[in-house]
Short mmCIF file of C-alpha atoms in Angstrom, two decimals:
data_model
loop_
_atom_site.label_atom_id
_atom_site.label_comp_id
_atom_site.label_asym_id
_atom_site.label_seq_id
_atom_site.Cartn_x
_atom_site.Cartn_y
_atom_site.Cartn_z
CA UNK A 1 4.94 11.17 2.99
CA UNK A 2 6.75 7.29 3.49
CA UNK A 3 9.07 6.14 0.57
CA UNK A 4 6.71 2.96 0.20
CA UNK A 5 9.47 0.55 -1.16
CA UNK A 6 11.45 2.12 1.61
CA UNK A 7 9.07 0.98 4.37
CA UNK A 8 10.34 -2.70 5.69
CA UNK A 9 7.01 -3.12 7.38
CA UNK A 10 4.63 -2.54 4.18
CA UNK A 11 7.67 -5.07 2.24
CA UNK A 12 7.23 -7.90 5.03
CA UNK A 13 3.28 -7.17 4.73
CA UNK A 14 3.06 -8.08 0.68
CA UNK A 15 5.10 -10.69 1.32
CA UNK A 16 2.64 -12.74 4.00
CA UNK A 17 0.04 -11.53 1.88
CA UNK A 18 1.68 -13.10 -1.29
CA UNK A 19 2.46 -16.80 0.81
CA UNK A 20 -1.35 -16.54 1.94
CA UNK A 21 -3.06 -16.13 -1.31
CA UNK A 22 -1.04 -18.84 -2.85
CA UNK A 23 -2.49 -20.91 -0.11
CA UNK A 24 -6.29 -19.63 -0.05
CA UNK A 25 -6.09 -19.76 -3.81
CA UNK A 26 -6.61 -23.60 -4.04
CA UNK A 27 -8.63 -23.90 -1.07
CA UNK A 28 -11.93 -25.45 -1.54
CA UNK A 29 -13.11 -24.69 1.64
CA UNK A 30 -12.63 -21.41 1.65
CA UNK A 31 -13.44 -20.31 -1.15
CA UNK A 32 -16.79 -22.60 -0.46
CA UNK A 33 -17.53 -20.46 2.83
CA UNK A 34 -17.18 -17.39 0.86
CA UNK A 35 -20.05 -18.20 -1.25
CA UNK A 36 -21.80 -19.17 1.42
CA UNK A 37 -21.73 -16.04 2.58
CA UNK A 38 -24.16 -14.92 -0.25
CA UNK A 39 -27.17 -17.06 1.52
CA UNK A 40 -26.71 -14.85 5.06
CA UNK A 41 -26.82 -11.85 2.99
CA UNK A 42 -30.05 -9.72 5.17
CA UNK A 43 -30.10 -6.41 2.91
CA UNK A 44 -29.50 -5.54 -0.86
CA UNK A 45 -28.60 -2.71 -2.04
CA UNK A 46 -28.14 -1.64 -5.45
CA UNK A 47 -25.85 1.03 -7.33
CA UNK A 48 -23.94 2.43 -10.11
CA UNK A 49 -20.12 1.46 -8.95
CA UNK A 50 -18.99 0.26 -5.83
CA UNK A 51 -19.64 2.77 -3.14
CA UNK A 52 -19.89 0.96 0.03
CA UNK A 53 -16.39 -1.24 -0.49
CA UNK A 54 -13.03 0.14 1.32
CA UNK A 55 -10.72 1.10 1.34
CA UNK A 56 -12.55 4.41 -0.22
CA UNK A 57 -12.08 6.63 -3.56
CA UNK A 58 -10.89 3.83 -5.30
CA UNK A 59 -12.82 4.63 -8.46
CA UNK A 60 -12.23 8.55 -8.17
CA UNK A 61 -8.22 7.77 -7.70
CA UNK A 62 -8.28 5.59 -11.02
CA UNK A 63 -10.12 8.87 -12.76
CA UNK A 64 -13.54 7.21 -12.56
CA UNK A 65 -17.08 8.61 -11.06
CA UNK A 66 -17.24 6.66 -7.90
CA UNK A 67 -21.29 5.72 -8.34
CA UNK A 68 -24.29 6.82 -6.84
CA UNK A 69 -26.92 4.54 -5.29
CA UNK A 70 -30.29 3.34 -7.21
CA UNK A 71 -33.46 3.87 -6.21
CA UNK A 72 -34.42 0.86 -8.58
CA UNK A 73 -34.69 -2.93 -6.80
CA UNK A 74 -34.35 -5.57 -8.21
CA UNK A 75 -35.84 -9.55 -7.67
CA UNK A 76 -32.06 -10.31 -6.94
CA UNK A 77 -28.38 -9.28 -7.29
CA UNK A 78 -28.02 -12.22 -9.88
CA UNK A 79 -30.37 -10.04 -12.22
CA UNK A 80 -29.03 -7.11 -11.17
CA UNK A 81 -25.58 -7.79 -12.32
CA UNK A 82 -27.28 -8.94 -15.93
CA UNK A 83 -28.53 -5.23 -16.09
CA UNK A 84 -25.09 -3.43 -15.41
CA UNK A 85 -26.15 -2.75 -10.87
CA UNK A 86 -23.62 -3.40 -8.40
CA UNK A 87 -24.89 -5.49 -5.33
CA UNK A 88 -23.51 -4.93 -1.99
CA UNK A 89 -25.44 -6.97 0.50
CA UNK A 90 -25.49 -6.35 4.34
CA UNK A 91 -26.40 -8.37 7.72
CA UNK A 92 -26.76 -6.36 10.23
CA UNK A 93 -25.96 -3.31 8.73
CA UNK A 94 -22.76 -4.26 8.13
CA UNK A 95 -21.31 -4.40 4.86
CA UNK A 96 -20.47 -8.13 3.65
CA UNK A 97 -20.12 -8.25 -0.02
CA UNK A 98 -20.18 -7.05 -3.54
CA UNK A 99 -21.29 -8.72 -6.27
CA UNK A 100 -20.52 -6.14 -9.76
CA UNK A 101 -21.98 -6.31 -13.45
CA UNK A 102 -21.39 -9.17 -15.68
CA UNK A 103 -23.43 -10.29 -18.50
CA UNK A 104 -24.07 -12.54 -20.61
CA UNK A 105 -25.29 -14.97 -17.74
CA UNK A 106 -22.39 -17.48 -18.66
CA UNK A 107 -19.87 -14.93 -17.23
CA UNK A 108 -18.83 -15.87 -14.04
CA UNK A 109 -20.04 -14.20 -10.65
CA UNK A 110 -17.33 -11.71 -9.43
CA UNK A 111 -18.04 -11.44 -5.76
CA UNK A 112 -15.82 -10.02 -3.00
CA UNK A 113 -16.17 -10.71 0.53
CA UNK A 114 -15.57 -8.18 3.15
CA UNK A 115 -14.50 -9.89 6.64
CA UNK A 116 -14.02 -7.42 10.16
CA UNK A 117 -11.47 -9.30 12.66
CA UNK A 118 -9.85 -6.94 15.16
CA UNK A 119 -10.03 -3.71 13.83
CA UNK A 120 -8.47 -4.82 10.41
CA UNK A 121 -10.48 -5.34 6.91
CA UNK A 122 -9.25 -8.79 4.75
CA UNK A 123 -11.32 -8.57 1.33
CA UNK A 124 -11.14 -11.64 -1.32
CA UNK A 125 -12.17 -11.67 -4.96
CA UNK A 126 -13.65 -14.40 -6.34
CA UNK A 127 -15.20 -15.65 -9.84
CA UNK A 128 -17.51 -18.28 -9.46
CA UNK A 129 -17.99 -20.10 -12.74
CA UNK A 130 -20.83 -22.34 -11.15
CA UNK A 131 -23.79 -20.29 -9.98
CA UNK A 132 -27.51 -19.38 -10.08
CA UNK A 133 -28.41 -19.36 -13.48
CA UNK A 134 -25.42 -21.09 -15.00
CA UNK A 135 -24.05 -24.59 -14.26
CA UNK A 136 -20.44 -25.06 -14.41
CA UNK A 137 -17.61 -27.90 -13.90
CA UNK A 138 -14.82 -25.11 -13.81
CA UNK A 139 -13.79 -24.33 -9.80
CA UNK A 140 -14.06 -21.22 -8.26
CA UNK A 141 -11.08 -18.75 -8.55
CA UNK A 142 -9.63 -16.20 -5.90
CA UNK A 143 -8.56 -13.46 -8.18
CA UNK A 144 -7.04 -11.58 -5.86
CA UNK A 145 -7.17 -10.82 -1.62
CA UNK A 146 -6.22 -7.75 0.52
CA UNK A 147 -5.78 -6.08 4.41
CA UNK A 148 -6.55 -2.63 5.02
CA UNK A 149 -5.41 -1.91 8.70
CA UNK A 150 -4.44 0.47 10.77
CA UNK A 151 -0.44 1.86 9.90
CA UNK A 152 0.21 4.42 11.48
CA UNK A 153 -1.56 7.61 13.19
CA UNK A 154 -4.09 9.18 11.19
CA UNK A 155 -2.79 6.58 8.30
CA UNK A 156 -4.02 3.13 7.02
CA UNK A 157 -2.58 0.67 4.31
CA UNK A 158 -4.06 -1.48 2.06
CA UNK A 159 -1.75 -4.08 1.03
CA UNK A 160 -3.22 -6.51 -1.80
CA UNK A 161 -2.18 -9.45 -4.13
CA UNK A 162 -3.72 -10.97 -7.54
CA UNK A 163 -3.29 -13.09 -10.01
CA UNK A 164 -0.28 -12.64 -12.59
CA UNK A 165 1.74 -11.60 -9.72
CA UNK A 166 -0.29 -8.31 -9.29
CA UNK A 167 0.25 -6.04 -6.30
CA UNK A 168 -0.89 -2.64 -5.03
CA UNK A 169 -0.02 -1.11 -1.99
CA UNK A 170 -1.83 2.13 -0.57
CA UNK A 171 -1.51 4.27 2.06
CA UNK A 172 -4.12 6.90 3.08
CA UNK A 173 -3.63 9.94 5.43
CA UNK A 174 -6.60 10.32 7.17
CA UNK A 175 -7.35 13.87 8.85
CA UNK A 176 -8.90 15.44 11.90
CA UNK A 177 -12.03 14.47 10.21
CA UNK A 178 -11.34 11.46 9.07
CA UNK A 179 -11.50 12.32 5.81
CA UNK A 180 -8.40 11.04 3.60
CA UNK A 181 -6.48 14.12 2.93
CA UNK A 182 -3.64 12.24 0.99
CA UNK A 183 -2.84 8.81 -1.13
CA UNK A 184 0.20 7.20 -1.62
CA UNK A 185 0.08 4.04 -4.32
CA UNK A 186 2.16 1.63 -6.00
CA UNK A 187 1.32 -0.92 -7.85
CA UNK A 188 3.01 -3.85 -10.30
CA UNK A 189 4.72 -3.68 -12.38
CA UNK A 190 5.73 0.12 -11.98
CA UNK A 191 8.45 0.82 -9.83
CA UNK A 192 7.45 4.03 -9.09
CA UNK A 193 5.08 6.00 -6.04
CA UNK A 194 1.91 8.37 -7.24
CA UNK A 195 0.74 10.74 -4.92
CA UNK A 196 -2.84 12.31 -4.58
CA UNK A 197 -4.81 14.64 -3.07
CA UNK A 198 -8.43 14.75 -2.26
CA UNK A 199 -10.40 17.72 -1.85
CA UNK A 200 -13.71 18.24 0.24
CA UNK A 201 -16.90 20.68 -0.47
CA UNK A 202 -18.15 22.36 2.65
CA UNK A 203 -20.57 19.31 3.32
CA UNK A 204 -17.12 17.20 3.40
CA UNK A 205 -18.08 15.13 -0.12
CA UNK A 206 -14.83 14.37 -2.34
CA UNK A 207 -15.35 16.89 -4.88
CA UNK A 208 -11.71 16.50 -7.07
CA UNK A 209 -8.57 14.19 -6.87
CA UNK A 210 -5.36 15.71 -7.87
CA UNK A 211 -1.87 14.03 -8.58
CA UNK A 212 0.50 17.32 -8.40
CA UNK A 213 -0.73 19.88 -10.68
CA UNK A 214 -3.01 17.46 -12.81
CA UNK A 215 -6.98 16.26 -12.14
CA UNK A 216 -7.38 12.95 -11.89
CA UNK A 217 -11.06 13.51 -11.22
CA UNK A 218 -13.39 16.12 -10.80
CA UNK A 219 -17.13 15.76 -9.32
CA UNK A 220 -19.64 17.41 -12.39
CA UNK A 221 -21.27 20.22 -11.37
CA UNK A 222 -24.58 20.51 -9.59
#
């Protein structure tokens, strides 16, 4: 597997990624068209974590259950949030955004937007102190903004920035089933590379995450 701090291509990537989130971060405009996005929204659908966002595993990789979806609607994601749902909404099938749990109402709205241009996935975080439900002075904030692409063969990065000087880097090795088989990750402030390994059930569901010899997370049984 690649040294990640070794790799001058994933280095150069966190660094255009770091120059444009301090540019996006104070963008009105932007981060405007962002929430705008939340009006297009076609489809809402409801769930215990955040299952539809990518990269994949996330939640499972951090030792977490990754979430199941609810059978439950709900008038809107703003209520849904208040009653611990994630929303992911969809136009045209295609996955847009996220909007996760956050109560009292006065918290603000933590959305991320998910945005397809040429094969590669840019997703931004944002808290909007201003929304349905609760009227705020206090601008929007990007929290943090990402690219998952294509790396390699059979492997894709994710590359993302934050606030507080935050940064992860991933890479996944997909394989012939495109399936991740491996995980690479580093992350600030560690200066050091974890290493995973998913495993599959016969239906090809994630059923354990290991890191060497220790579980990271394991799927309860049926």
């Amino acid at each position: 597997m690649l040294k990640i701090f070794e790799t001058a291509e994933l280095m150069k990537k966190l660094d255009e990624i770091k120059v444009a989130y301090e540019k996006k971060r104070y963008d009105i405009v932007f981060l405007g068209t962002a929430e705008e996005a939340l009006k297009d929204i076609e489809e809402w659908k409801y769930s215990t974590g955040a299952i539809f966002d990518q990269p994949p595993h996330g939640d499972e990789m951090g030792g977490f259950a990754g979430g199941r979806l609810l059978k439950k609607q709900y008038p809107s994601p703003y209520e849904a949030r208040l009653k611990g749902a994630y929303s992911s909404g969809f136009i045209n099938g295609q996955h847009r955004v996220t909007i996760s749990p956050s109560a009292p109402v006065n918290i603000p709205l933590d959305v991320a937007r998910f945005r397809w241009e040429d094969g590669t996935l840019h997703t931004e975080h944002i808290k909007y102190y201003n929304h349905l439900g609760f009227q705020s002075a206090k601008a929007p904030a990007l929290t943090a903004m990402s690219t998952f692409y294509a790396f390699d063969k059979n492997i894709r990065a994710d590359v993302g920035v934050g606030i507080s000087d935050a940064y992860s880097i991933f890479l996944y090795y997909y394989n012939e089933k495109n399936l991740i088989e491996t995980a690479s990750m580093v992350t600030a402030p560690y200066d050091f590379q974890s290493e995973y390994q998913m495993q599959y059930d016969e239906h090809d569901v994630l059923v354990s995450v290991m890191s060497g010899d220790v579980i990271v997370w394991q799927a309860k049984s049926r």
